[in-house]
Amino acid sequence: MKNFTHSLLDRDNLNLVLDNLKLGVIAHTPQRIITVFNKEAERITGYSKEEVIGQDCHIVFQTPFCGPKCSFCEKTPNFTSETKQYPVTTITKTGETLHLDMTVSAIIDNAGVFKGVIASFKDLTDSINLSLRVENLTNFAGIIGKDKSMQDIFRQIQDVALYNYPVHVSGDTGTGKERVAYAIHDISAYGTGAFVPVNCGAIPEGIVESELFGHVKGAFSGAVKERKGRFELAHKGTLFLDEVAELPLKTQVKLLRFLQEGSFEKVGGEKKVSVDVRIISATNKNLKEEMGQDRFREDLYYRLNVIPIHLPPLRKRQSDIPLLAAHFLAEAEQESGKKVPELAPETLNSLMDYEWPGNVRELKNAIQFSVVRSRGDKIL
């Protein structure tokens, strides 16, 4: 056994062992001079052993190979005997980005003298990219869908987020219009600001203008102090006007003026207030029909509908129903902290056959109701 150990520690045999590992291995001295570089390290990085052995680690890789946590950036290592494990992103010889799982340990001799560092690393790039591709296929900013129509929506969201043009989201009740609006906000330049949703149909007509644009002190009975409206609260962020078709015509005029000028006057005020907001509107009504009935201004329609996004009803994307059901079951399990029952195959078939007039919201409610009322490990 002793002879075998000595043979194993022979330089050539040690290299043979290292070259048979499925992990990349690199070692260097306290002066960052590379002494070990195995075959898997060559494969992952694109550098040959001849190119790196005897070279300064930082110079040959043009960056700290072990990432920003490297203890040798100043050639005066501040290293402990503790093994470190962390993810790191680095660049190959050909300029490709790599995502590595890095494990770094100090090399300390029997006398306690620090002799250098050995690091092993595994290439996670392919698995991470695959995970991201799968995730993007089914879940984009919390919106679930693999149907082609939803994939088109995901691409539209990414495209429109780059520009501060008004977006109008249409679709039946429960299709997820606010989720789409928030997704646009979240990945846009306004994502660091507030997302301010307003249900225009839920505000009494007499106060809707004050709610949106604010008022000055004494503007009306009860206005004992100046108040900011939703536009000011959304400054440097996004204002989401849900059920925009319910706005009174008088308020539509003021909204149109803001879209034209970028400023407004508070109720009872004369001073112009300028804000920088992104406007996203939504409705489940046909705005062209509303225009034909003189309930919605044509000029406002064209100002709001610069970029239209239409969400399909759930009955038009039935292939997403199993995915959505599984998502809502997982949510219920996470919220309750206990295992929830699964859908029986016949139950899933029934879900697929139903028309879902309330769309995704109705499906979510049905799943939640079934979880609460079910007995056993299956939802029948």
mmCIF file of C-alpha atoms in Angstrom:
data_model
loop_
_atom_site.group_PDB
_atom_site.id
_atom_site.type_symbol
_atom_site.label_atom_id
_atom_site.label_comp_id
_atom_site.label_asym_id
_atom_site.label_seq_id
_atom_site.Cartn_x
_atom_site.Cartn_y
_atom_site.Cartn_z
ATOM 1 C CA MET A 1 0.000 0.000 0.000
ATOM 2 C CA LYS A 2 2.840 2.360 0.900
ATOM 3 C CA ASN A 3 4.620 1.637 -2.387
ATOM 4 C CA PHE A 4 1.379 2.206 -4.290
ATOM 5 C CA THR A 5 0.921 5.595 -2.592
ATOM 6 C CA HIS A 6 4.474 6.637 -3.490
ATOM 7 C CA SER A 7 3.890 5.532 -7.095
ATOM 8 C CA LEU A 8 0.648 7.488 -7.192
ATOM 9 C CA LEU A 9 2.429 10.623 -6.044
ATOM 10 C CA ASP A 10 4.983 10.293 -8.829
ATOM 11 C CA ARG A 11 4.604 13.337 -11.095
ATOM 12 C CA ASP A 12 3.674 11.404 -14.236
ATOM 13 C CA ASN A 13 1.209 9.164 -12.429
ATOM 14 C CA LEU A 14 -0.335 12.144 -10.638
ATOM 15 C CA ASN A 15 -0.885 13.834 -13.991
ATOM 16 C CA LEU A 16 -2.512 10.626 -15.243
ATOM 17 C CA VAL A 17 -4.912 10.657 -12.306
ATOM 18 C CA LEU A 18 -5.732 14.332 -12.811
ATOM 19 C CA ASP A 19 -6.275 13.842 -16.544
ATOM 20 C CA ASN A 20 -8.882 11.166 -15.835
ATOM 21 C CA LEU A 21 -10.988 13.466 -13.679
ATOM 22 C CA LYS A 22 -14.229 14.929 -15.025
ATOM 23 C CA LEU A 23 -13.372 18.208 -13.298
ATOM 24 C CA GLY A 24 -11.003 20.887 -14.482
ATOM 25 C CA VAL A 25 -8.035 21.264 -12.121
ATOM 26 C CA ILE A 26 -5.607 24.172 -11.879
ATOM 27 C CA ALA A 27 -2.923 24.829 -9.254
ATOM 28 C CA HIS A 28 -0.500 27.697 -8.810
ATOM 29 C CA THR A 29 2.170 28.939 -6.444
ATOM 30 C CA PRO A 30 1.794 31.904 -4.066
ATOM 31 C CA GLN A 31 3.253 33.976 -6.922
ATOM 32 C CA ARG A 32 0.367 32.827 -9.206
ATOM 33 C CA ILE A 33 2.660 30.663 -11.388
ATOM 34 C CA ILE A 34 0.565 27.791 -12.771
ATOM 35 C CA THR A 35 1.954 24.333 -11.990
ATOM 36 C CA VAL A 36 -1.003 22.035 -12.744
ATOM 37 C CA PHE A 37 -3.521 22.156 -15.595
ATOM 38 C CA ASN A 38 -5.321 18.925 -16.479
ATOM 39 C CA LYS A 39 -7.048 17.764 -19.696
ATOM 40 C CA GLU A 40 -10.548 18.760 -18.572
ATOM 41 C CA ALA A 41 -9.222 22.249 -17.789
ATOM 42 C CA GLU A 42 -7.846 22.363 -21.342
ATOM 43 C CA ARG A 43 -11.189 21.267 -22.787
ATOM 44 C CA ILE A 44 -13.250 23.739 -20.772
ATOM 45 C CA THR A 45 -11.059 26.820 -21.246
ATOM 46 C CA GLY A 46 -9.655 26.203 -24.724
ATOM 47 C CA TYR A 47 -6.080 26.775 -23.455
ATOM 48 C CA SER A 48 -3.473 24.017 -23.807
ATOM 49 C CA LYS A 49 -1.255 22.890 -20.933
ATOM 50 C CA GLU A 50 1.797 24.173 -22.824
ATOM 51 C CA GLU A 51 0.275 27.665 -22.997
ATOM 52 C CA VAL A 52 -0.376 28.015 -19.282
ATOM 53 C CA ILE A 53 2.165 25.966 -17.285
ATOM 54 C CA GLY A 54 4.795 28.313 -15.833
ATOM 55 C CA GLN A 55 2.707 31.405 -16.606
ATOM 56 C CA ASP A 56 1.144 33.984 -14.290
ATOM 57 C CA CYS A 57 -2.482 32.918 -13.857
ATOM 58 C CA HIS A 58 -3.867 36.452 -14.226
ATOM 59 C CA ILE A 59 -1.775 37.247 -17.302
ATOM 60 C CA VAL A 60 -2.477 34.104 -19.303
ATOM 61 C CA PHE A 61 -6.253 34.335 -18.679
ATOM 62 C CA GLN A 62 -6.271 38.163 -18.852
ATOM 63 C CA THR A 63 -8.451 38.180 -15.728
ATOM 64 C CA PRO A 64 -8.552 36.519 -12.297
ATOM 65 C CA PHE A 65 -9.549 33.010 -13.425
ATOM 66 C CA CYS A 66 -11.148 32.262 -10.071
ATOM 67 C CA GLY A 67 -13.297 35.390 -10.340
ATOM 68 C CA PRO A 68 -13.566 38.480 -8.132
ATOM 69 C CA LYS A 69 -13.173 36.359 -4.993
ATOM 70 C CA CYS A 70 -9.589 35.520 -5.986
ATOM 71 C CA SER A 71 -7.218 36.185 -3.086
ATOM 72 C CA PHE A 72 -4.229 36.856 -5.364
ATOM 73 C CA CYS A 73 -5.259 40.036 -7.161
ATOM 74 C CA GLU A 74 -2.397 41.972 -5.549
ATOM 75 C CA LYS A 75 0.070 39.042 -5.429
ATOM 76 C CA THR A 76 -0.114 39.234 -1.637
ATOM 77 C CA PRO A 77 -2.592 36.488 -0.828
ATOM 78 C CA ASN A 78 -4.941 36.776 2.084
ATOM 79 C CA PHE A 79 -5.816 33.111 2.203
ATOM 80 C CA THR A 80 -7.068 30.774 4.928
ATOM 81 C CA SER A 81 -7.131 26.982 5.023
ATOM 82 C CA GLU A 82 -10.886 27.103 4.492
ATOM 83 C CA THR A 83 -12.129 25.590 1.210
ATOM 84 C CA LYS A 84 -14.230 28.012 -0.797
ATOM 85 C CA GLN A 85 -16.962 27.038 -3.248
ATOM 86 C CA TYR A 86 -18.778 29.558 -5.409
ATOM 87 C CA PRO A 87 -20.075 30.173 -8.946
ATOM 88 C CA VAL A 88 -17.899 32.217 -11.294
ATOM 89 C CA THR A 89 -18.207 33.551 -14.830
ATOM 90 C CA THR A 90 -15.078 33.594 -16.980
ATOM 91 C CA ILE A 91 -14.039 33.808 -20.638
ATOM 92 C CA THR A 92 -12.561 31.054 -22.832
ATOM 93 C CA LYS A 93 -9.618 31.510 -25.186
ATOM 94 C CA THR A 94 -12.103 32.049 -28.043
ATOM 95 C CA GLY A 95 -14.069 34.681 -26.119
ATOM 96 C CA GLU A 96 -17.031 32.541 -25.068
ATOM 97 C CA THR A 97 -18.619 33.142 -21.669
ATOM 98 C CA LEU A 98 -18.418 30.236 -19.227
ATOM 99 C CA HIS A 99 -20.390 29.624 -16.033
ATOM 100 C CA LEU A 100 -18.296 27.519 -13.657
ATOM 101 C CA ASP A 101 -18.793 25.960 -10.248
ATOM 102 C CA MET A 102 -15.428 26.666 -8.564
ATOM 103 C CA THR A 103 -13.925 24.975 -5.491
ATOM 104 C CA VAL A 104 -10.667 26.489 -4.182
ATOM 105 C CA SER A 105 -8.372 25.142 -1.438
ATOM 106 C CA ALA A 106 -5.036 26.201 0.002
ATOM 107 C CA ILE A 107 -1.993 23.936 -0.368
ATOM 108 C CA ILE A 108 -0.237 23.840 3.008
ATOM 109 C CA ASP A 109 2.739 21.581 3.757
ATOM 110 C CA ASN A 110 3.363 19.562 6.928
ATOM 111 C CA ALA A 111 5.210 22.493 8.488
ATOM 112 C CA GLY A 112 2.169 24.714 8.002
ATOM 113 C CA VAL A 113 3.794 26.721 5.212
ATOM 114 C CA PHE A 114 1.459 28.020 2.528
ATOM 115 C CA LYS A 115 2.584 26.626 -0.854
ATOM 116 C CA GLY A 116 -0.152 27.770 -3.202
ATOM 117 C CA VAL A 117 -3.684 27.045 -4.312
ATOM 118 C CA ILE A 118 -5.489 24.222 -6.074
ATOM 119 C CA ALA A 119 -8.866 24.793 -7.700
ATOM 120 C CA SER A 120 -11.286 22.373 -9.311
ATOM 121 C CA PHE A 121 -14.095 23.556 -11.532
ATOM 122 C CA LYS A 122 -17.074 22.194 -13.424
ATOM 123 C CA ASP A 123 -18.601 23.749 -16.536
ATOM 124 C CA LEU A 124 -22.285 24.513 -15.857
ATOM 125 C CA THR A 125 -22.809 26.644 -18.971
ATOM 126 C CA ASP A 126 -24.863 24.158 -20.984
ATOM 127 C CA SER A 127 -27.103 23.162 -18.090
ATOM 128 C CA ILE A 128 -27.685 26.801 -17.092
ATOM 129 C CA ASN A 129 -28.509 27.823 -20.650
ATOM 130 C CA LEU A 130 -30.836 24.835 -21.048
ATOM 131 C CA SER A 131 -32.562 25.716 -17.791
ATOM 132 C CA LEU A 132 -32.998 29.299 -18.948
ATOM 133 C CA ARG A 133 -34.375 28.181 -22.311
ATOM 134 C CA VAL A 134 -36.897 25.852 -20.679
ATOM 135 C CA GLU A 135 -37.871 28.529 -18.163
ATOM 136 C CA ASN A 136 -38.326 31.115 -20.901
ATOM 137 C CA LEU A 137 -40.477 28.706 -22.876
ATOM 138 C CA THR A 138 -42.994 28.317 -20.060
ATOM 139 C CA ASN A 139 -42.614 31.184 -17.587
ATOM 140 C CA PHE A 140 -41.808 34.742 -18.573
ATOM 141 C CA ALA A 141 -41.891 37.291 -15.735
ATOM 142 C CA GLY A 142 -44.526 35.202 -13.947
ATOM 143 C CA ILE A 143 -46.671 34.707 -17.056
ATOM 144 C CA ILE A 144 -47.186 31.007 -17.744
ATOM 145 C CA GLY A 145 -47.502 29.678 -21.271
ATOM 146 C CA LYS A 146 -45.869 27.481 -23.886
ATOM 147 C CA ASP A 147 -48.547 27.922 -26.561
ATOM 148 C CA LYS A 148 -47.286 29.676 -29.695
ATOM 149 C CA SER A 149 -49.582 32.634 -29.025
ATOM 150 C CA MET A 150 -47.980 33.148 -25.614
ATOM 151 C CA GLN A 151 -44.484 32.780 -27.020
ATOM 152 C CA ASP A 152 -45.367 35.632 -29.378
ATOM 153 C CA ILE A 153 -46.560 37.672 -26.376
ATOM 154 C CA PHE A 154 -43.257 37.053 -24.568
ATOM 155 C CA ARG A 155 -41.328 38.331 -27.578
ATOM 156 C CA GLN A 156 -43.579 41.390 -27.836
ATOM 157 C CA ILE A 157 -42.982 42.202 -24.176
ATOM 158 C CA GLN A 158 -39.225 42.073 -24.693
ATOM 159 C CA ASP A 159 -39.451 44.239 -27.805
ATOM 160 C CA VAL A 160 -41.722 46.980 -26.442
ATOM 161 C CA ALA A 161 -39.831 47.242 -23.145
ATOM 162 C CA LEU A 162 -36.960 48.863 -25.040
ATOM 163 C CA TYR A 163 -39.025 51.910 -26.003
ATOM 164 C CA ASN A 164 -41.124 54.363 -24.021
ATOM 165 C CA TYR A 165 -44.123 54.194 -26.343
ATOM 166 C CA PRO A 166 -47.670 53.829 -24.994
ATOM 167 C CA VAL A 167 -48.821 50.206 -24.948
ATOM 168 C CA HIS A 168 -52.434 49.056 -24.972
ATOM 169 C CA VAL A 169 -53.163 45.533 -23.725
ATOM 170 C CA SER A 170 -56.490 44.036 -24.744
ATOM 171 C CA GLY A 171 -58.105 40.727 -23.877
ATOM 172 C CA ASP A 172 -60.977 39.104 -22.047
ATOM 173 C CA THR A 173 -61.384 39.350 -18.286
ATOM 174 C CA GLY A 174 -58.894 37.155 -16.454
ATOM 175 C CA THR A 175 -56.366 36.763 -19.271
ATOM 176 C CA GLY A 176 -53.562 38.461 -17.313
ATOM 177 C CA LYS A 177 -53.422 42.002 -18.690
ATOM 178 C CA GLU A 178 -51.925 43.472 -15.513
ATOM 179 C CA ARG A 179 -49.250 40.769 -15.437
ATOM 180 C CA VAL A 180 -48.225 41.701 -18.970
ATOM 181 C CA ALA A 181 -48.145 45.387 -18.041
ATOM 182 C CA TYR A 182 -45.951 44.664 -15.028
ATOM 183 C CA ALA A 183 -43.622 42.463 -17.098
ATOM 184 C CA ILE A 184 -43.092 45.325 -19.563
ATOM 185 C CA HIS A 185 -42.432 47.721 -16.690
ATOM 186 C CA ASP A 186 -40.099 45.343 -14.892
ATOM 187 C CA ILE A 187 -37.647 44.835 -17.769
ATOM 188 C CA SER A 188 -37.822 48.395 -19.096
ATOM 189 C CA ALA A 189 -35.745 51.441 -18.202
ATOM 190 C CA TYR A 190 -38.601 52.394 -15.848
ATOM 191 C CA GLY A 191 -38.318 49.138 -13.914
ATOM 192 C CA THR A 192 -36.500 50.771 -10.991
ATOM 193 C CA GLY A 193 -39.428 53.152 -10.502
ATOM 194 C CA ALA A 194 -42.891 52.474 -9.149
ATOM 195 C CA PHE A 195 -45.534 50.424 -10.930
ATOM 196 C CA VAL A 196 -48.810 52.197 -10.170
ATOM 197 C CA PRO A 197 -51.960 50.313 -11.237
ATOM 198 C CA VAL A 198 -55.258 52.170 -11.471
ATOM 199 C CA ASN A 199 -58.624 50.489 -12.037
ATOM 200 C CA CYS A 200 -60.388 53.275 -13.886
ATOM 201 C CA GLY A 201 -63.748 51.529 -13.561
ATOM 202 C CA ALA A 202 -63.543 51.352 -9.773
ATOM 203 C CA ILE A 203 -63.104 55.101 -9.166
ATOM 204 C CA PRO A 204 -66.316 57.159 -8.772
ATOM 205 C CA GLU A 205 -66.726 59.585 -11.670
ATOM 206 C CA GLY A 206 -66.742 62.607 -9.377
ATOM 207 C CA ILE A 207 -63.221 62.004 -8.057
ATOM 208 C CA VAL A 208 -61.490 60.206 -10.935
ATOM 209 C CA GLU A 209 -59.702 63.362 -12.125
ATOM 210 C CA SER A 210 -58.412 64.088 -8.630
ATOM 211 C CA GLU A 211 -57.280 60.470 -8.215
ATOM 212 C CA LEU A 212 -55.277 60.587 -11.426
ATOM 213 C CA PHE A 213 -53.913 64.124 -11.442
ATOM 214 C CA GLY A 214 -54.149 65.200 -7.795
ATOM 215 C CA HIS A 215 -55.610 68.415 -6.411
ATOM 216 C CA VAL A 216 -54.530 71.589 -4.673
ATOM 217 C CA LYS A 217 -55.671 72.686 -1.247
ATOM 218 C CA GLY A 218 -59.196 74.115 -1.388
ATOM 219 C CA ALA A 219 -59.929 72.713 -4.854
ATOM 220 C CA PHE A 220 -63.250 71.384 -3.581
ATOM 221 C CA SER A 221 -65.066 70.752 -0.330
ATOM 222 C CA GLY A 222 -62.920 68.436 1.777
ATOM 223 C CA ALA A 223 -59.658 69.256 -0.026
ATOM 224 C CA VAL A 224 -57.927 70.411 3.164
ATOM 225 C CA LYS A 225 -54.442 69.891 1.762
ATOM 226 C CA GLU A 226 -52.675 69.394 -1.546
ATOM 227 C CA ARG A 227 -52.628 65.819 -2.772
ATOM 228 C CA LYS A 228 -50.543 63.984 -5.345
ATOM 229 C CA GLY A 229 -52.348 61.957 -7.978
ATOM 230 C CA ARG A 230 -51.378 58.645 -9.528
ATOM 231 C CA PHE A 231 -49.402 60.360 -12.291
ATOM 232 C CA GLU A 232 -47.058 62.001 -9.786
ATOM 233 C CA LEU A 233 -46.789 58.803 -7.751
ATOM 234 C CA ALA A 234 -45.680 57.001 -10.911
ATOM 235 C CA HIS A 235 -42.940 59.540 -11.747
ATOM 236 C CA LYS A 236 -39.930 57.695 -13.228
ATOM 237 C CA GLY A 237 -42.064 54.539 -13.267
ATOM 238 C CA THR A 238 -45.113 53.110 -15.008
ATOM 239 C CA LEU A 239 -48.775 54.082 -14.734
ATOM 240 C CA PHE A 240 -51.087 51.199 -15.625
ATOM 241 C CA LEU A 241 -54.572 52.375 -16.596
ATOM 242 C CA ASP A 242 -56.733 49.269 -16.342
ATOM 243 C CA GLU A 243 -60.290 49.393 -17.708
ATOM 244 C CA VAL A 244 -59.340 52.608 -19.494
ATOM 245 C CA ALA A 245 -62.609 52.488 -21.475
ATOM 246 C CA GLU A 246 -64.447 53.423 -18.271
ATOM 247 C CA LEU A 247 -62.824 56.874 -18.047
ATOM 248 C CA PRO A 248 -65.320 59.761 -18.339
ATOM 249 C CA LEU A 249 -64.969 61.779 -21.559
ATOM 250 C CA LYS A 250 -63.857 64.852 -19.592
ATOM 251 C CA THR A 251 -60.987 62.890 -18.041
ATOM 252 C CA GLN A 252 -60.135 61.418 -21.440
ATOM 253 C CA VAL A 253 -59.511 64.963 -22.693
ATOM 254 C CA LYS A 254 -57.088 65.648 -19.846
ATOM 255 C CA LEU A 255 -55.315 62.327 -20.413
ATOM 256 C CA LEU A 256 -54.973 63.142 -24.110
ATOM 257 C CA ARG A 257 -53.440 66.512 -23.271
ATOM 258 C CA PHE A 258 -50.905 64.854 -20.989
ATOM 259 C CA LEU A 259 -49.927 62.389 -23.716
ATOM 260 C CA GLN A 260 -49.405 65.311 -26.090
ATOM 261 C CA GLU A 261 -47.571 67.677 -23.729
ATOM 262 C CA GLY A 262 -46.136 65.514 -20.940
ATOM 263 C CA SER A 263 -47.650 67.776 -18.282
ATOM 264 C CA PHE A 264 -50.969 68.460 -16.549
ATOM 265 C CA GLU A 265 -52.654 70.740 -14.023
ATOM 266 C CA LYS A 266 -53.925 69.475 -10.713
ATOM 267 C CA VAL A 267 -57.621 69.870 -9.974
ATOM 268 C CA GLY A 268 -58.091 73.474 -8.861
ATOM 269 C CA GLY A 269 -54.540 74.409 -9.818
ATOM 270 C CA GLU A 270 -53.004 76.512 -12.567
ATOM 271 C CA LYS A 271 -49.384 75.398 -12.346
ATOM 272 C CA LYS A 272 -48.143 72.877 -14.913
ATOM 273 C CA VAL A 273 -46.824 69.651 -13.408
ATOM 274 C CA SER A 274 -44.409 67.624 -15.535
ATOM 275 C CA VAL A 275 -43.749 63.951 -14.853
ATOM 276 C CA ASP A 276 -41.794 61.231 -16.616
ATOM 277 C CA VAL A 277 -43.987 58.146 -16.707
ATOM 278 C CA ARG A 278 -44.599 55.232 -19.006
ATOM 279 C CA ILE A 279 -48.268 54.735 -19.852
ATOM 280 C CA ILE A 280 -49.728 51.260 -20.309
ATOM 281 C CA SER A 281 -53.479 50.927 -20.707
ATOM 282 C CA ALA A 282 -55.776 47.926 -20.842
ATOM 283 C CA THR A 283 -59.401 46.995 -21.370
ATOM 284 C CA ASN A 284 -61.589 43.974 -22.021
ATOM 285 C CA LYS A 285 -63.810 46.069 -24.276
ATOM 286 C CA ASN A 286 -63.532 46.737 -27.997
ATOM 287 C CA LEU A 287 -62.366 50.357 -28.078
ATOM 288 C CA LYS A 288 -63.379 50.796 -31.712
ATOM 289 C CA GLU A 289 -66.931 49.859 -30.779
ATOM 290 C CA GLU A 290 -66.750 52.285 -27.854
ATOM 291 C CA MET A 291 -65.604 54.981 -30.283
ATOM 292 C CA GLY A 292 -68.557 54.193 -32.545
ATOM 293 C CA GLN A 293 -70.876 54.748 -29.580
ATOM 294 C CA ASP A 294 -69.120 58.047 -28.741
ATOM 295 C CA ARG A 295 -67.962 56.662 -25.407
ATOM 296 C CA PHE A 296 -64.255 56.786 -26.209
ATOM 297 C CA ARG A 297 -62.329 59.480 -28.019
ATOM 298 C CA GLU A 298 -60.780 58.478 -31.335
ATOM 299 C CA ASP A 299 -57.742 60.732 -30.879
ATOM 300 C CA LEU A 300 -57.071 59.214 -27.452
ATOM 301 C CA TYR A 301 -57.381 55.724 -28.909
ATOM 302 C CA TYR A 302 -54.591 56.399 -31.382
ATOM 303 C CA ARG A 303 -52.424 57.954 -28.668
ATOM 304 C CA LEU A 304 -52.800 54.960 -26.352
ATOM 305 C CA ASN A 305 -52.771 52.212 -28.963
ATOM 306 C CA VAL A 306 -49.297 52.917 -30.370
ATOM 307 C CA ILE A 307 -48.240 49.344 -29.554
ATOM 308 C CA PRO A 308 -51.179 46.941 -29.212
ATOM 309 C CA ILE A 309 -50.833 43.596 -27.437
ATOM 310 C CA HIS A 310 -53.798 41.217 -27.516
ATOM 311 C CA LEU A 311 -54.024 38.363 -25.014
ATOM 312 C CA PRO A 312 -55.817 35.238 -26.252
ATOM 313 C CA PRO A 313 -58.546 33.639 -24.130
ATOM 314 C CA LEU A 314 -57.635 30.414 -22.341
ATOM 315 C CA ARG A 315 -59.932 28.388 -24.596
ATOM 316 C CA LYS A 316 -57.662 29.345 -27.514
ATOM 317 C CA ARG A 317 -54.543 27.994 -25.785
ATOM 318 C CA GLN A 318 -55.733 24.774 -24.194
ATOM 319 C CA SER A 319 -52.241 23.271 -24.277
ATOM 320 C CA ASP A 320 -51.329 25.677 -21.461
ATOM 321 C CA ILE A 321 -54.019 24.372 -19.091
ATOM 322 C CA PRO A 322 -51.931 21.473 -17.638
ATOM 323 C CA LEU A 323 -48.985 23.836 -17.200
ATOM 324 C CA LEU A 324 -51.113 26.474 -15.472
ATOM 325 C CA ALA A 325 -52.821 23.898 -13.266
ATOM 326 C CA ALA A 326 -49.451 22.505 -12.157
ATOM 327 C CA HIS A 327 -48.223 26.044 -11.456
ATOM 328 C CA PHE A 328 -51.257 26.872 -9.294
ATOM 329 C CA LEU A 329 -50.926 23.587 -7.401
ATOM 330 C CA ALA A 330 -47.260 24.385 -6.716
ATOM 331 C CA GLU A 331 -48.272 27.855 -5.499
ATOM 332 C CA ALA A 332 -50.847 26.324 -3.150
ATOM 333 C CA GLU A 333 -48.247 23.912 -1.792
ATOM 334 C CA GLN A 334 -45.776 26.720 -1.182
ATOM 335 C CA GLU A 335 -48.372 28.932 0.511
ATOM 336 C CA SER A 336 -49.736 26.178 2.757
ATOM 337 C CA GLY A 337 -46.384 24.604 3.555
ATOM 338 C CA LYS A 338 -47.784 21.120 3.040
ATOM 339 C CA LYS A 339 -48.223 18.684 0.180
ATOM 340 C CA VAL A 340 -51.365 19.262 -1.854
ATOM 341 C CA PRO A 341 -53.287 16.631 -3.840
ATOM 342 C CA GLU A 342 -52.550 15.999 -7.497
ATOM 343 C CA LEU A 343 -54.991 16.260 -10.377
ATOM 344 C CA ALA A 344 -56.484 12.937 -11.409
ATOM 345 C CA PRO A 345 -56.154 12.307 -15.180
ATOM 346 C CA GLU A 346 -59.927 12.454 -15.681
ATOM 347 C CA THR A 347 -60.040 15.778 -13.815
ATOM 348 C CA LEU A 348 -57.365 17.224 -16.077
ATOM 349 C CA ASN A 349 -59.369 16.051 -19.101
ATOM 350 C CA SER A 350 -62.394 17.901 -17.739
ATOM 351 C CA LEU A 351 -60.317 21.051 -17.300
ATOM 352 C CA MET A 352 -59.138 20.752 -20.897
ATOM 353 C CA ASP A 353 -62.717 20.390 -22.195
ATOM 354 C CA TYR A 354 -64.128 23.380 -20.291
ATOM 355 C CA GLU A 355 -64.467 26.755 -22.070
ATOM 356 C CA TRP A 356 -63.160 28.886 -19.146
ATOM 357 C CA PRO A 357 -65.111 32.134 -19.674
ATOM 358 C CA GLY A 358 -63.181 33.606 -16.732
ATOM 359 C CA ASN A 359 -59.903 32.506 -18.304
ATOM 360 C CA VAL A 360 -56.721 32.065 -16.227
ATOM 361 C CA ARG A 361 -58.238 33.733 -13.172
ATOM 362 C CA GLU A 362 -61.166 31.296 -13.184
ATOM 363 C CA LEU A 363 -58.808 28.324 -13.564
ATOM 364 C CA LYS A 364 -56.743 29.533 -10.610
ATOM 365 C CA ASN A 365 -59.871 29.916 -8.479
ATOM 366 C CA ALA A 366 -61.022 26.422 -9.461
ATOM 367 C CA ILE A 367 -57.667 24.890 -8.512
ATOM 368 C CA GLN A 368 -57.623 26.704 -5.159
ATOM 369 C CA PHE A 369 -61.201 25.592 -4.397
ATOM 370 C CA SER A 370 -60.359 21.991 -5.323
ATOM 371 C CA VAL A 371 -57.265 21.965 -3.104
ATOM 372 C CA VAL A 372 -59.301 23.118 -0.103
ATOM 373 C CA ARG A 373 -62.219 20.733 -0.648
ATOM 374 C CA SER A 374 -60.405 17.618 -1.843
ATOM 375 C CA ARG A 375 -59.872 14.559 0.323
ATOM 376 C CA GLY A 376 -57.002 12.169 -0.242
ATOM 377 C CA ASP A 377 -54.065 12.603 -2.591
ATOM 378 C CA LYS A 378 -56.047 13.147 -5.813
ATOM 379 C CA ILE A 379 -58.350 15.914 -7.014
ATOM 380 C CA LEU A 380 -61.257 14.003 -8.547
#
